[in-house]
Amino acid sequence: MPYATARWIDQNNRSHTWSGEVASHDREQIKTQIRSQTGAKEVIIQSVRG
């Protein structure tokens, strides 16, 4: 299973890190997954491995 690292921005413009297993290498799908888990306003993918 692919593993991704990302940074996400919350509604107060604070930056947070995120990492974990993802269902696909598709970066748009990964962004959608992170938004649904965190409520992120913006997601920046840093890497996708595996």
mmCIF file of N, CA and C in Angstrom:
data_model
loop_
_atom_site.group_PDB
_atom_site.id
_atom_site.type_symbol
_atom_site.label_atom_id
_atom_site.label_comp_id
_atom_site.label_asym_id
_atom_site.label_seq_id
_atom_site.Cartn_x
_atom_site.Cartn_y
_atom_site.Cartn_z
ATOM 1 N N MET A 1 0.848 -1.178 0.000
ATOM 2 C CA MET A 1 0.000 0.000 0.000
ATOM 3 C C MET A 1 0.894 1.243 0.000
ATOM 4 N N PRO A 2 0.589 2.240 -0.832
ATOM 5 C CA PRO A 2 1.404 3.455 -0.874
ATOM 6 C C PRO A 2 1.373 4.214 0.456
ATOM 7 N N TYR A 3 2.433 4.953 0.708
ATOM 8 C CA TYR A 3 2.573 5.744 1.929
ATOM 9 C C TYR A 3 2.858 7.186 1.507
ATOM 10 N N ALA A 4 2.130 8.129 2.068
ATOM 11 C CA ALA A 4 2.280 9.532 1.673
ATOM 12 C C ALA A 4 2.607 10.407 2.878
ATOM 13 N N THR A 5 3.318 11.492 2.601
ATOM 14 C CA THR A 5 3.525 12.545 3.596
ATOM 15 C C THR A 5 3.021 13.845 2.982
ATOM 16 N N ALA A 6 2.454 14.688 3.824
ATOM 17 C CA ALA A 6 1.877 15.934 3.334
ATOM 18 C C ALA A 6 1.869 16.980 4.445
ATOM 19 N N ARG A 7 1.596 18.200 4.026
ATOM 20 C CA ARG A 7 1.373 19.298 4.955
ATOM 21 C C ARG A 7 -0.024 19.824 4.645
ATOM 22 N N TRP A 8 -0.774 20.175 5.682
ATOM 23 C CA TRP A 8 -2.105 20.716 5.430
ATOM 24 C C TRP A 8 -2.320 21.977 6.263
ATOM 25 N N ILE A 9 -3.162 22.857 5.727
ATOM 26 C CA ILE A 9 -3.454 24.154 6.341
ATOM 27 C C ILE A 9 -4.883 24.138 6.860
ATOM 28 N N ASP A 10 -5.058 24.530 8.119
ATOM 29 C CA ASP A 10 -6.408 24.551 8.690
ATOM 30 C C ASP A 10 -7.098 25.885 8.426
ATOM 31 N N GLN A 11 -8.314 26.029 8.927
ATOM 32 C CA GLN A 11 -9.116 27.232 8.689
ATOM 33 C C GLN A 11 -8.518 28.488 9.321
ATOM 34 N N ASN A 12 -7.604 28.315 10.280
ATOM 35 C CA ASN A 12 -6.936 29.450 10.927
ATOM 36 C C ASN A 12 -5.544 29.684 10.350
ATOM 37 N N ASN A 13 -5.278 29.103 9.174
ATOM 38 C CA ASN A 13 -4.008 29.225 8.463
ATOM 39 C C ASN A 13 -2.817 28.660 9.233
ATOM 40 N N ARG A 14 -3.062 27.677 10.073
ATOM 41 C CA ARG A 14 -1.977 26.983 10.769
ATOM 42 C C ARG A 14 -1.583 25.752 9.964
ATOM 43 N N SER A 15 -0.296 25.477 9.927
ATOM 44 C CA SER A 15 0.245 24.355 9.162
ATOM 45 C C SER A 15 0.398 23.129 10.056
ATOM 46 N N HIS A 16 0.064 21.966 9.502
ATOM 47 C CA HIS A 16 0.173 20.700 10.223
ATOM 48 C C HIS A 16 0.809 19.677 9.284
ATOM 49 N N THR A 17 1.426 18.647 9.846
ATOM 50 C CA THR A 17 1.967 17.575 9.023
ATOM 51 C C THR A 17 1.037 16.376 9.090
ATOM 52 N N TRP A 18 1.089 15.581 8.049
ATOM 53 C CA TRP A 18 0.275 14.371 7.953
ATOM 54 C C TRP A 18 1.104 13.304 7.267
ATOM 55 N N SER A 19 0.976 12.057 7.711
ATOM 56 C CA SER A 19 1.607 10.939 7.011
ATOM 57 C C SER A 19 0.782 9.686 7.267
ATOM 58 N N GLY A 20 0.769 8.800 6.286
ATOM 59 C CA GLY A 20 0.026 7.569 6.462
ATOM 60 C C GLY A 20 -0.166 6.820 5.162
ATOM 61 N N GLU A 21 -0.792 5.650 5.290
ATOM 62 C CA GLU A 21 -1.079 4.837 4.119
ATOM 63 C C GLU A 21 -2.246 5.438 3.341
ATOM 64 N N VAL A 22 -2.152 5.333 2.031
ATOM 65 C CA VAL A 22 -3.194 5.852 1.144
ATOM 66 C C VAL A 22 -3.611 4.755 0.169
ATOM 67 N N ALA A 23 -4.771 4.917 -0.415
ATOM 68 C CA ALA A 23 -5.337 3.884 -1.281
ATOM 69 C C ALA A 23 -4.729 3.873 -2.680
ATOM 70 N N SER A 24 -4.099 4.974 -3.085
ATOM 71 C CA SER A 24 -3.665 5.109 -4.465
ATOM 72 C C SER A 24 -2.465 6.045 -4.552
ATOM 73 N N HIS A 25 -1.792 6.051 -5.702
ATOM 74 C CA HIS A 25 -0.727 7.018 -5.966
ATOM 75 C C HIS A 25 -1.287 8.327 -6.529
ATOM 76 N N ASP A 26 -2.571 8.371 -6.827
ATOM 77 C CA ASP A 26 -3.221 9.552 -7.403
ATOM 78 C C ASP A 26 -3.233 10.687 -6.380
ATOM 79 N N ARG A 27 -2.500 11.751 -6.679
ATOM 80 C CA ARG A 27 -2.341 12.852 -5.720
ATOM 81 C C ARG A 27 -3.659 13.566 -5.405
ATOM 82 N N GLU A 28 -4.545 13.677 -6.378
ATOM 83 C CA GLU A 28 -5.846 14.313 -6.109
ATOM 84 C C GLU A 28 -6.676 13.470 -5.148
ATOM 85 N N GLN A 29 -6.620 12.159 -5.305
ATOM 86 C CA GLN A 29 -7.338 11.274 -4.390
ATOM 87 C C GLN A 29 -6.745 11.368 -2.985
ATOM 88 N N ILE A 30 -5.421 11.479 -2.899
ATOM 89 C CA ILE A 30 -4.759 11.616 -1.596
ATOM 90 C C ILE A 30 -5.201 12.918 -0.930
ATOM 91 N N LYS A 31 -5.239 14.005 -1.690
ATOM 92 C CA LYS A 31 -5.687 15.291 -1.138
ATOM 93 C C LYS A 31 -7.114 15.187 -0.619
ATOM 94 N N THR A 32 -7.983 14.524 -1.377
ATOM 95 C CA THR A 32 -9.368 14.338 -0.943
ATOM 96 C C THR A 32 -9.428 13.534 0.346
ATOM 97 N N GLN A 33 -8.610 12.480 0.436
ATOM 98 C CA GLN A 33 -8.570 11.662 1.653
ATOM 99 C C GLN A 33 -8.134 12.487 2.863
ATOM 100 N N ILE A 34 -7.100 13.295 2.703
ATOM 101 C CA ILE A 34 -6.603 14.112 3.820
ATOM 102 C C ILE A 34 -7.639 15.159 4.216
ATOM 103 N N ARG A 35 -8.264 15.801 3.219
ATOM 104 C CA ARG A 35 -9.306 16.796 3.537
ATOM 105 C C ARG A 35 -10.445 16.167 4.330
ATOM 106 N N SER A 36 -10.850 14.951 3.956
ATOM 107 C CA SER A 36 -11.963 14.305 4.656
ATOM 108 C C SER A 36 -11.566 13.906 6.076
ATOM 109 N N GLN A 37 -10.310 13.579 6.290
ATOM 110 C CA GLN A 37 -9.844 13.187 7.622
ATOM 111 C C GLN A 37 -9.598 14.377 8.539
ATOM 112 N N THR A 38 -9.199 15.518 7.959
ATOM 113 C CA THR A 38 -8.743 16.640 8.793
ATOM 114 C C THR A 38 -9.582 17.905 8.683
ATOM 115 N N GLY A 39 -10.348 18.053 7.627
ATOM 116 C CA GLY A 39 -11.053 19.308 7.397
ATOM 117 C C GLY A 39 -10.134 20.393 6.861
ATOM 118 N N ALA A 40 -9.043 20.005 6.216
ATOM 119 C CA ALA A 40 -8.036 20.931 5.719
ATOM 120 C C ALA A 40 -8.599 21.901 4.685
ATOM 121 N N LYS A 41 -8.104 23.129 4.738
ATOM 122 C CA LYS A 41 -8.429 24.138 3.742
ATOM 123 C C LYS A 41 -7.548 23.944 2.511
ATOM 124 N N GLU A 42 -6.293 23.559 2.727
ATOM 125 C CA GLU A 42 -5.331 23.329 1.655
ATOM 126 C C GLU A 42 -4.444 22.148 2.021
ATOM 127 N N VAL A 43 -4.067 21.356 1.022
ATOM 128 C CA VAL A 43 -3.195 20.194 1.230
ATOM 129 C C VAL A 43 -2.032 20.276 0.252
ATOM 130 N N ILE A 44 -0.814 20.102 0.764
ATOM 131 C CA ILE A 44 0.388 20.084 -0.062
ATOM 132 C C ILE A 44 1.039 18.711 0.095
ATOM 133 N N ILE A 45 1.045 17.924 -0.985
ATOM 134 C CA ILE A 45 1.645 16.585 -0.957
ATOM 135 C C ILE A 45 3.162 16.755 -1.012
ATOM 136 N N GLN A 46 3.866 16.117 -0.086
ATOM 137 C CA GLN A 46 5.328 16.180 -0.081
ATOM 138 C C GLN A 46 5.945 14.960 -0.749
ATOM 139 N N SER A 47 5.413 13.769 -0.504
ATOM 140 C CA SER A 47 5.929 12.572 -1.162
ATOM 141 C C SER A 47 4.911 11.460 -1.126
ATOM 142 N N VAL A 48 5.027 10.572 -2.109
ATOM 143 C CA VAL A 48 4.223 9.346 -2.170
ATOM 144 C C VAL A 48 5.199 8.224 -2.518
ATOM 145 N N ARG A 49 5.260 7.211 -1.662
ATOM 146 C CA ARG A 49 6.203 6.096 -1.865
ATOM 147 C C ARG A 49 5.458 4.774 -1.861
ATOM 148 N N GLY A 50 6.114 3.788 -2.440
ATOM 149 C CA GLY A 50 5.572 2.430 -2.378
ATOM 150 C C GLY A 50 4.678 2.162 -3.485
#
